[in-house]
Amino acid sequence: MSLYLHGYWRSSASYRARIALNLKQLDYTYVPVNLTKDGGAQFSEQYSALNPAHLVPTFVDDDEDIFLNQSMAIIEYIDERYEEPVKLVPIHRLDRARVRSFSQDIACDIQPITNLRVLRHLKTNFQSSEEDNAAWCKYWIETGFKGIEKRMVNTVADYCFGFDLSMADVCLVPQVYNAERYGVDMEQFPLIQRVADNCNQLQAFIDAKPENQVDAV
């Protein structure tokens, strides 16, 4: 075994990377990093050597002596190295830019302000409750989804961009999982829901689901 993904079962970024690796049908070892137990395994000396930012996921390719952080970089790396059986980032530059733009709407604008360390900061420094944090996440996910839903009107079919899977779908599904977790009414986002439902019928997405990971609690 030469490919390793260090991640956390409920991390959206780890979820994205798992989907991409599964779509590429790659044989890899999933290495759990518990973000919540005993102060967080992400701060351990061993993991800090892999990722000084103390975030997940971290992808390791022993064959190439490569260590990569950031799910988007991981996805694009494996998409370029392993072109079959599905291409996640289009070849044509305009299509490629559109897929990246859509993906970054989620990975750069929605997810980072609703992740664990932000919620911990709100709780520690502003005495927010669990209910406050859930409302915070719900607000920002809904705000982001409103823009995404409008964009999809001109691109959606079975998936975000027509009938071919892309990195956009890989990013969207974990965010829908979080939306449902925080009580977002998905009836207001029928196109997003349609794509998520289609993706979640595929084995690569099923195997990547948080509840199907060895560290799920």
PDB file of C-alpha atoms in Angstrom:
ATOM      1  CA  MET A   1       0.000   0.000   0.000  1.00  0.00           C
ATOM      2  CA  SER A   2       1.439   3.361  -1.002  1.00  0.00           C
ATOM      3  CA  LEU A   3      -1.499   5.788  -0.757  1.00  0.00           C
ATOM      4  CA  TYR A   4      -2.739   7.058   2.592  1.00  0.00           C
ATOM      5  CA  LEU A   5      -5.452   9.528   3.511  1.00  0.00           C
ATOM      6  CA  HIS A   6      -5.340  10.930   7.018  1.00  0.00           C
ATOM      7  CA  GLY A   7      -8.778  12.279   7.852  1.00  0.00           C
ATOM      8  CA  TYR A   8     -11.714  12.537  10.191  1.00  0.00           C
ATOM      9  CA  TRP A   9     -15.021  10.826   9.506  1.00  0.00           C
ATOM     10  CA  ARG A  10     -17.199  13.948   9.701  1.00  0.00           C
ATOM     11  CA  SER A  11     -14.772  16.406   8.112  1.00  0.00           C
ATOM     12  CA  SER A  12     -16.182  17.776   4.853  1.00  0.00           C
ATOM     13  CA  ALA A  13     -12.711  18.138   3.398  1.00  0.00           C
ATOM     14  CA  SER A  14     -11.850  14.535   4.246  1.00  0.00           C
ATOM     15  CA  TYR A  15     -15.197  13.460   2.784  1.00  0.00           C
ATOM     16  CA  ARG A  16     -14.348  15.183  -0.518  1.00  0.00           C
ATOM     17  CA  ALA A  17     -10.983  13.474  -0.725  1.00  0.00           C
ATOM     18  CA  ARG A  18     -12.513  10.064   0.018  1.00  0.00           C
ATOM     19  CA  ILE A  19     -15.067  10.519  -2.771  1.00  0.00           C
ATOM     20  CA  ALA A  20     -12.365  11.468  -5.264  1.00  0.00           C
ATOM     21  CA  LEU A  21     -10.139   8.534  -4.340  1.00  0.00           C
ATOM     22  CA  ASN A  22     -13.122   6.186  -4.608  1.00  0.00           C
ATOM     23  CA  LEU A  23     -14.170   7.562  -7.995  1.00  0.00           C
ATOM     24  CA  LYS A  24     -10.641   6.927  -9.231  1.00  0.00           C
ATOM     25  CA  GLN A  25     -10.958   3.377  -7.853  1.00  0.00           C
ATOM     26  CA  LEU A  26      -7.668   3.740  -6.017  1.00  0.00           C
ATOM     27  CA  ASP A  27      -6.580   1.356  -3.298  1.00  0.00           C
ATOM     28  CA  TYR A  28      -5.645   3.498  -0.314  1.00  0.00           C
ATOM     29  CA  THR A  29      -5.432   3.284   3.457  1.00  0.00           C
ATOM     30  CA  TYR A  30      -7.668   5.589   5.460  1.00  0.00           C
ATOM     31  CA  VAL A  31      -5.909   6.739   8.642  1.00  0.00           C
ATOM     32  CA  PRO A  32      -8.318   8.262  11.202  1.00  0.00           C
ATOM     33  CA  VAL A  33      -7.304  11.492  12.946  1.00  0.00           C
ATOM     34  CA  ASN A  34      -9.647  12.128  15.865  1.00  0.00           C
ATOM     35  CA  LEU A  35     -10.222  15.883  15.980  1.00  0.00           C
ATOM     36  CA  THR A  36     -12.202  15.839  19.209  1.00  0.00           C
ATOM     37  CA  LYS A  37     -10.715  13.280  21.615  1.00  0.00           C
ATOM     38  CA  ASP A  38      -8.104  14.241  24.224  1.00  0.00           C
ATOM     39  CA  GLY A  39      -7.517  17.686  22.812  1.00  0.00           C
ATOM     40  CA  GLY A  40      -7.361  16.492  19.228  1.00  0.00           C
ATOM     41  CA  ALA A  41      -4.999  14.080  17.505  1.00  0.00           C
ATOM     42  CA  GLN A  42      -4.318  16.760  14.883  1.00  0.00           C
ATOM     43  CA  PHE A  43      -2.043  18.423  17.451  1.00  0.00           C
ATOM     44  CA  SER A  44       0.041  15.330  18.092  1.00  0.00           C
ATOM     45  CA  GLU A  45       3.727  15.464  17.256  1.00  0.00           C
ATOM     46  CA  GLN A  46       3.341  12.753  14.634  1.00  0.00           C
ATOM     47  CA  TYR A  47       0.491  14.441  12.775  1.00  0.00           C
ATOM     48  CA  SER A  48       1.976  17.927  13.129  1.00  0.00           C
ATOM     49  CA  ALA A  49       4.977  16.678  11.163  1.00  0.00           C
ATOM     50  CA  LEU A  50       2.613  15.794   8.301  1.00  0.00           C
ATOM     51  CA  ASN A  51       0.440  18.887   8.547  1.00  0.00           C
ATOM     52  CA  PRO A  52       1.685  21.837  10.638  1.00  0.00           C
ATOM     53  CA  ALA A  53      -1.682  23.555  10.120  1.00  0.00           C
ATOM     54  CA  HIS A  54      -3.308  20.792  12.215  1.00  0.00           C
ATOM     55  CA  LEU A  55      -6.108  20.281   9.718  1.00  0.00           C
ATOM     56  CA  VAL A  56      -7.427  17.301   7.772  1.00  0.00           C
ATOM     57  CA  PRO A  57      -7.075  15.722   5.335  1.00  0.00           C
ATOM     58  CA  THR A  58      -3.463  14.930   4.599  1.00  0.00           C
ATOM     59  CA  PHE A  59      -2.691  12.765   1.589  1.00  0.00           C
ATOM     60  CA  VAL A  60       0.507  10.718   1.434  1.00  0.00           C
ATOM     61  CA  ASP A  61       1.853   9.050  -1.694  1.00  0.00           C
ATOM     62  CA  ASP A  62       4.826   6.963  -0.570  1.00  0.00           C
ATOM     63  CA  ASP A  63       5.766   6.013  -4.118  1.00  0.00           C
ATOM     64  CA  GLU A  64       6.361   9.649  -5.013  1.00  0.00           C
ATOM     65  CA  ASP A  65       7.350  10.795  -1.518  1.00  0.00           C
ATOM     66  CA  ILE A  66       4.505  13.318  -1.655  1.00  0.00           C
ATOM     67  CA  PHE A  67       2.626  14.860   1.266  1.00  0.00           C
ATOM     68  CA  LEU A  68      -0.347  17.067   0.360  1.00  0.00           C
ATOM     69  CA  ASN A  69      -2.705  19.106   2.491  1.00  0.00           C
ATOM     70  CA  GLN A  70      -5.879  20.850   1.306  1.00  0.00           C
ATOM     71  CA  SER A  71      -8.593  18.690  -0.219  1.00  0.00           C
ATOM     72  CA  MET A  72      -8.775  20.670  -3.457  1.00  0.00           C
ATOM     73  CA  ALA A  73      -5.069  20.204  -4.133  1.00  0.00           C
ATOM     74  CA  ILE A  74      -5.400  16.500  -3.302  1.00  0.00           C
ATOM     75  CA  ILE A  75      -8.319  16.083  -5.695  1.00  0.00           C
ATOM     76  CA  GLU A  76      -6.534  17.845  -8.550  1.00  0.00           C
ATOM     77  CA  TYR A  77      -3.324  15.912  -7.933  1.00  0.00           C
ATOM     78  CA  ILE A  78      -4.976  12.513  -8.141  1.00  0.00           C
ATOM     79  CA  ASP A  79      -7.104  13.657 -11.082  1.00  0.00           C
ATOM     80  CA  GLU A  80      -3.986  14.547 -13.036  1.00  0.00           C
ATOM     81  CA  ARG A  81      -1.982  11.505 -12.003  1.00  0.00           C
ATOM     82  CA  TYR A  82      -4.804   8.984 -12.476  1.00  0.00           C
ATOM     83  CA  GLU A  83      -6.882  10.062 -15.456  1.00  0.00           C
ATOM     84  CA  GLU A  84      -9.147   7.003 -15.488  1.00  0.00           C
ATOM     85  CA  PRO A  85     -11.940   6.042 -15.015  1.00  0.00           C
ATOM     86  CA  VAL A  86     -13.412   9.530 -14.582  1.00  0.00           C
ATOM     87  CA  LYS A  87     -11.998  13.013 -15.170  1.00  0.00           C
ATOM     88  CA  LEU A  88     -12.974  15.338 -12.335  1.00  0.00           C
ATOM     89  CA  VAL A  89     -11.533  18.570 -13.736  1.00  0.00           C
ATOM     90  CA  PRO A  90     -12.394  19.215 -17.412  1.00  0.00           C
ATOM     91  CA  ILE A  91      -9.756  19.614 -20.093  1.00  0.00           C
ATOM     92  CA  HIS A  92     -11.206  22.726 -21.760  1.00  0.00           C
ATOM     93  CA  ARG A  93      -9.988  25.821 -19.920  1.00  0.00           C
ATOM     94  CA  LEU A  94     -13.392  27.521 -19.623  1.00  0.00           C
ATOM     95  CA  ASP A  95     -15.104  24.361 -18.386  1.00  0.00           C
ATOM     96  CA  ARG A  96     -12.206  23.828 -16.007  1.00  0.00           C
ATOM     97  CA  ALA A  97     -12.537  27.358 -14.643  1.00  0.00           C
ATOM     98  CA  ARG A  98     -16.280  26.964 -14.141  1.00  0.00           C
ATOM     99  CA  VAL A  99     -15.895  23.703 -12.243  1.00  0.00           C
ATOM    100  CA  ARG A 100     -13.165  25.202 -10.077  1.00  0.00           C
ATOM    101  CA  SER A 101     -15.260  28.300  -9.403  1.00  0.00           C
ATOM    102  CA  PHE A 102     -18.250  26.230  -8.320  1.00  0.00           C
ATOM    103  CA  SER A 103     -16.061  23.990  -6.158  1.00  0.00           C
ATOM    104  CA  GLN A 104     -14.435  26.961  -4.480  1.00  0.00           C
ATOM    105  CA  ASP A 105     -17.820  28.500  -3.706  1.00  0.00           C
ATOM    106  CA  ILE A 106     -18.162  25.567  -1.337  1.00  0.00           C
ATOM    107  CA  ALA A 107     -14.622  24.747  -0.289  1.00  0.00           C
ATOM    108  CA  CYS A 108     -13.473  28.344   0.189  1.00  0.00           C
ATOM    109  CA  ASP A 109     -16.611  30.320   1.072  1.00  0.00           C
ATOM    110  CA  ILE A 110     -19.112  28.045   2.836  1.00  0.00           C
ATOM    111  CA  GLN A 111     -17.297  25.209   4.547  1.00  0.00           C
ATOM    112  CA  PRO A 112     -14.365  27.029   6.222  1.00  0.00           C
ATOM    113  CA  ILE A 113     -16.575  29.305   8.329  1.00  0.00           C
ATOM    114  CA  THR A 114     -18.646  26.376   9.557  1.00  0.00           C
ATOM    115  CA  ASN A 115     -15.847  23.970  10.453  1.00  0.00           C
ATOM    116  CA  LEU A 116     -14.876  22.662  13.869  1.00  0.00           C
ATOM    117  CA  ARG A 117     -12.187  25.161  14.790  1.00  0.00           C
ATOM    118  CA  VAL A 118     -14.450  28.128  13.997  1.00  0.00           C
ATOM    119  CA  LEU A 119     -17.240  26.667  16.123  1.00  0.00           C
ATOM    120  CA  ARG A 120     -14.781  26.023  18.943  1.00  0.00           C
ATOM    121  CA  HIS A 121     -13.599  29.627  18.739  1.00  0.00           C
ATOM    122  CA  LEU A 122     -17.172  30.901  18.940  1.00  0.00           C
ATOM    123  CA  LYS A 123     -17.870  28.710  21.950  1.00  0.00           C
ATOM    124  CA  THR A 124     -14.645  29.546  23.791  1.00  0.00           C
ATOM    125  CA  ASN A 125     -14.453  33.269  23.115  1.00  0.00           C
ATOM    126  CA  PHE A 126     -18.074  34.271  22.662  1.00  0.00           C
ATOM    127  CA  GLN A 127     -19.782  31.683  24.873  1.00  0.00           C
ATOM    128  CA  SER A 128     -21.962  30.445  22.034  1.00  0.00           C
ATOM    129  CA  SER A 129     -24.172  27.450  22.745  1.00  0.00           C
ATOM    130  CA  GLU A 130     -24.574  24.348  20.600  1.00  0.00           C
ATOM    131  CA  GLU A 131     -27.846  25.856  19.373  1.00  0.00           C
ATOM    132  CA  ASP A 132     -26.090  29.125  18.489  1.00  0.00           C
ATOM    133  CA  ASN A 133     -23.438  27.270  16.529  1.00  0.00           C
ATOM    134  CA  ALA A 134     -26.005  25.202  14.671  1.00  0.00           C
ATOM    135  CA  ALA A 135     -27.875  28.388  13.722  1.00  0.00           C
ATOM    136  CA  TRP A 136     -24.578  29.935  12.565  1.00  0.00           C
ATOM    137  CA  CYS A 137     -23.845  26.965  10.290  1.00  0.00           C
ATOM    138  CA  LYS A 138     -27.407  26.849   8.970  1.00  0.00           C
ATOM    139  CA  TYR A 139     -27.314  30.543   8.063  1.00  0.00           C
ATOM    140  CA  TRP A 140     -24.029  30.382   6.165  1.00  0.00           C
ATOM    141  CA  ILE A 141     -24.885  27.154   4.336  1.00  0.00           C
ATOM    142  CA  GLU A 142     -28.241  28.563   3.234  1.00  0.00           C
ATOM    143  CA  THR A 143     -26.601  31.815   2.159  1.00  0.00           C
ATOM    144  CA  GLY A 144     -24.089  29.939   0.016  1.00  0.00           C
ATOM    145  CA  PHE A 145     -26.623  27.504  -1.384  1.00  0.00           C
ATOM    146  CA  LYS A 146     -28.860  30.333  -2.624  1.00  0.00           C
ATOM    147  CA  GLY A 147     -26.133  31.474  -4.994  1.00  0.00           C
ATOM    148  CA  ILE A 148     -25.187  27.962  -6.029  1.00  0.00           C
ATOM    149  CA  GLU A 149     -28.786  26.997  -6.789  1.00  0.00           C
ATOM    150  CA  LYS A 150     -29.098  29.982  -9.146  1.00  0.00           C
ATOM    151  CA  ARG A 151     -25.870  29.087 -10.927  1.00  0.00           C
ATOM    152  CA  MET A 152     -26.984  25.512 -11.467  1.00  0.00           C
ATOM    153  CA  VAL A 153     -30.044  26.540 -13.480  1.00  0.00           C
ATOM    154  CA  ASN A 154     -27.820  26.915 -16.547  1.00  0.00           C
ATOM    155  CA  THR A 155     -25.588  23.873 -16.013  1.00  0.00           C
ATOM    156  CA  VAL A 156     -27.402  21.086 -14.180  1.00  0.00           C
ATOM    157  CA  ALA A 157     -28.545  17.743 -15.557  1.00  0.00           C
ATOM    158  CA  ASP A 158     -27.810  14.569 -13.602  1.00  0.00           C
ATOM    159  CA  TYR A 159     -24.847  16.348 -12.043  1.00  0.00           C
ATOM    160  CA  CYS A 160     -23.718  19.919 -11.445  1.00  0.00           C
ATOM    161  CA  PHE A 161     -22.326  20.246 -14.952  1.00  0.00           C
ATOM    162  CA  GLY A 162     -24.401  18.113 -17.275  1.00  0.00           C
ATOM    163  CA  PHE A 163     -24.174  14.343 -17.359  1.00  0.00           C
ATOM    164  CA  ASP A 164     -20.538  13.980 -16.325  1.00  0.00           C
ATOM    165  CA  LEU A 165     -19.288  13.863 -12.771  1.00  0.00           C
ATOM    166  CA  SER A 166     -16.823  16.540 -11.778  1.00  0.00           C
ATOM    167  CA  MET A 167     -15.032  18.039  -8.811  1.00  0.00           C
ATOM    168  CA  ALA A 168     -18.121  20.221  -8.320  1.00  0.00           C
ATOM    169  CA  ASP A 169     -20.188  17.158  -7.379  1.00  0.00           C
ATOM    170  CA  VAL A 170     -17.399  15.899  -5.140  1.00  0.00           C
ATOM    171  CA  CYS A 171     -17.561  19.179  -3.204  1.00  0.00           C
ATOM    172  CA  LEU A 172     -21.333  19.548  -3.217  1.00  0.00           C
ATOM    173  CA  VAL A 173     -22.315  16.243  -1.627  1.00  0.00           C
ATOM    174  CA  PRO A 174     -20.410  16.718   1.660  1.00  0.00           C
ATOM    175  CA  GLN A 175     -21.894  20.198   1.992  1.00  0.00           C
ATOM    176  CA  VAL A 176     -25.397  18.797   1.540  1.00  0.00           C
ATOM    177  CA  TYR A 177     -24.592  16.293   4.282  1.00  0.00           C
ATOM    178  CA  ASN A 178     -23.722  19.211   6.554  1.00  0.00           C
ATOM    179  CA  ALA A 179     -26.815  21.120   5.483  1.00  0.00           C
ATOM    180  CA  GLU A 180     -29.008  18.227   6.553  1.00  0.00           C
ATOM    181  CA  ARG A 181     -27.066  17.900   9.790  1.00  0.00           C
ATOM    182  CA  TYR A 182     -27.798  21.523  10.677  1.00  0.00           C
ATOM    183  CA  GLY A 183     -31.449  21.468   9.694  1.00  0.00           C
ATOM    184  CA  VAL A 184     -31.386  23.278   6.351  1.00  0.00           C
ATOM    185  CA  ASP A 185     -34.693  22.849   4.515  1.00  0.00           C
ATOM    186  CA  MET A 186     -33.452  21.349   1.263  1.00  0.00           C
ATOM    187  CA  GLU A 187     -36.835  21.773  -0.449  1.00  0.00           C
ATOM    188  CA  GLN A 188     -35.755  25.335  -1.225  1.00  0.00           C
ATOM    189  CA  PHE A 189     -32.788  23.951  -3.182  1.00  0.00           C
ATOM    190  CA  PRO A 190     -34.293  21.344  -5.564  1.00  0.00           C
ATOM    191  CA  LEU A 191     -31.403  21.340  -8.049  1.00  0.00           C
ATOM    192  CA  ILE A 192     -28.802  20.849  -5.342  1.00  0.00           C
ATOM    193  CA  GLN A 193     -30.903  18.089  -3.827  1.00  0.00           C
ATOM    194  CA  ARG A 194     -31.349  16.363  -7.185  1.00  0.00           C
ATOM    195  CA  VAL A 195     -27.613  16.231  -7.820  1.00  0.00           C
ATOM    196  CA  ALA A 196     -26.879  15.019  -4.284  1.00  0.00           C
ATOM    197  CA  ASP A 197     -29.481  12.273  -4.614  1.00  0.00           C
ATOM    198  CA  ASN A 198     -28.012  11.133  -7.944  1.00  0.00           C
ATOM    199  CA  CYS A 199     -24.476  11.103  -6.565  1.00  0.00           C
ATOM    200  CA  ASN A 200     -25.463   9.248  -3.425  1.00  0.00           C
ATOM    201  CA  GLN A 201     -26.677   6.325  -5.510  1.00  0.00           C
ATOM    202  CA  LEU A 202     -23.110   5.722  -6.715  1.00  0.00           C
ATOM    203  CA  GLN A 203     -20.929   3.294  -4.771  1.00  0.00           C
ATOM    204  CA  ALA A 204     -17.982   5.698  -4.605  1.00  0.00           C
ATOM    205  CA  PHE A 205     -20.136   8.221  -2.763  1.00  0.00           C
ATOM    206  CA  ILE A 206     -21.773   5.593  -0.567  1.00  0.00           C
ATOM    207  CA  ASP A 207     -18.407   4.223   0.557  1.00  0.00           C
ATOM    208  CA  ALA A 208     -17.201   7.755   1.342  1.00  0.00           C
ATOM    209  CA  LYS A 209     -20.124   8.653   3.611  1.00  0.00           C
ATOM    210  CA  PRO A 210     -19.104   9.682   7.134  1.00  0.00           C
ATOM    211  CA  GLU A 211     -21.159   6.982   8.823  1.00  0.00           C
ATOM    212  CA  ASN A 212     -19.376   4.319   6.743  1.00  0.00           C
ATOM    213  CA  GLN A 213     -15.899   5.202   8.044  1.00  0.00           C
ATOM    214  CA  VAL A 214     -14.048   3.125  10.625  1.00  0.00           C
ATOM    215  CA  ASP A 215     -13.791   6.103  13.002  1.00  0.00           C
ATOM    216  CA  ALA A 216     -17.490   7.029  12.861  1.00  0.00           C
ATOM    217  CA  VAL A 217     -19.007   7.466  16.301  1.00  0.00           C
TER     218      VAL A 217
END
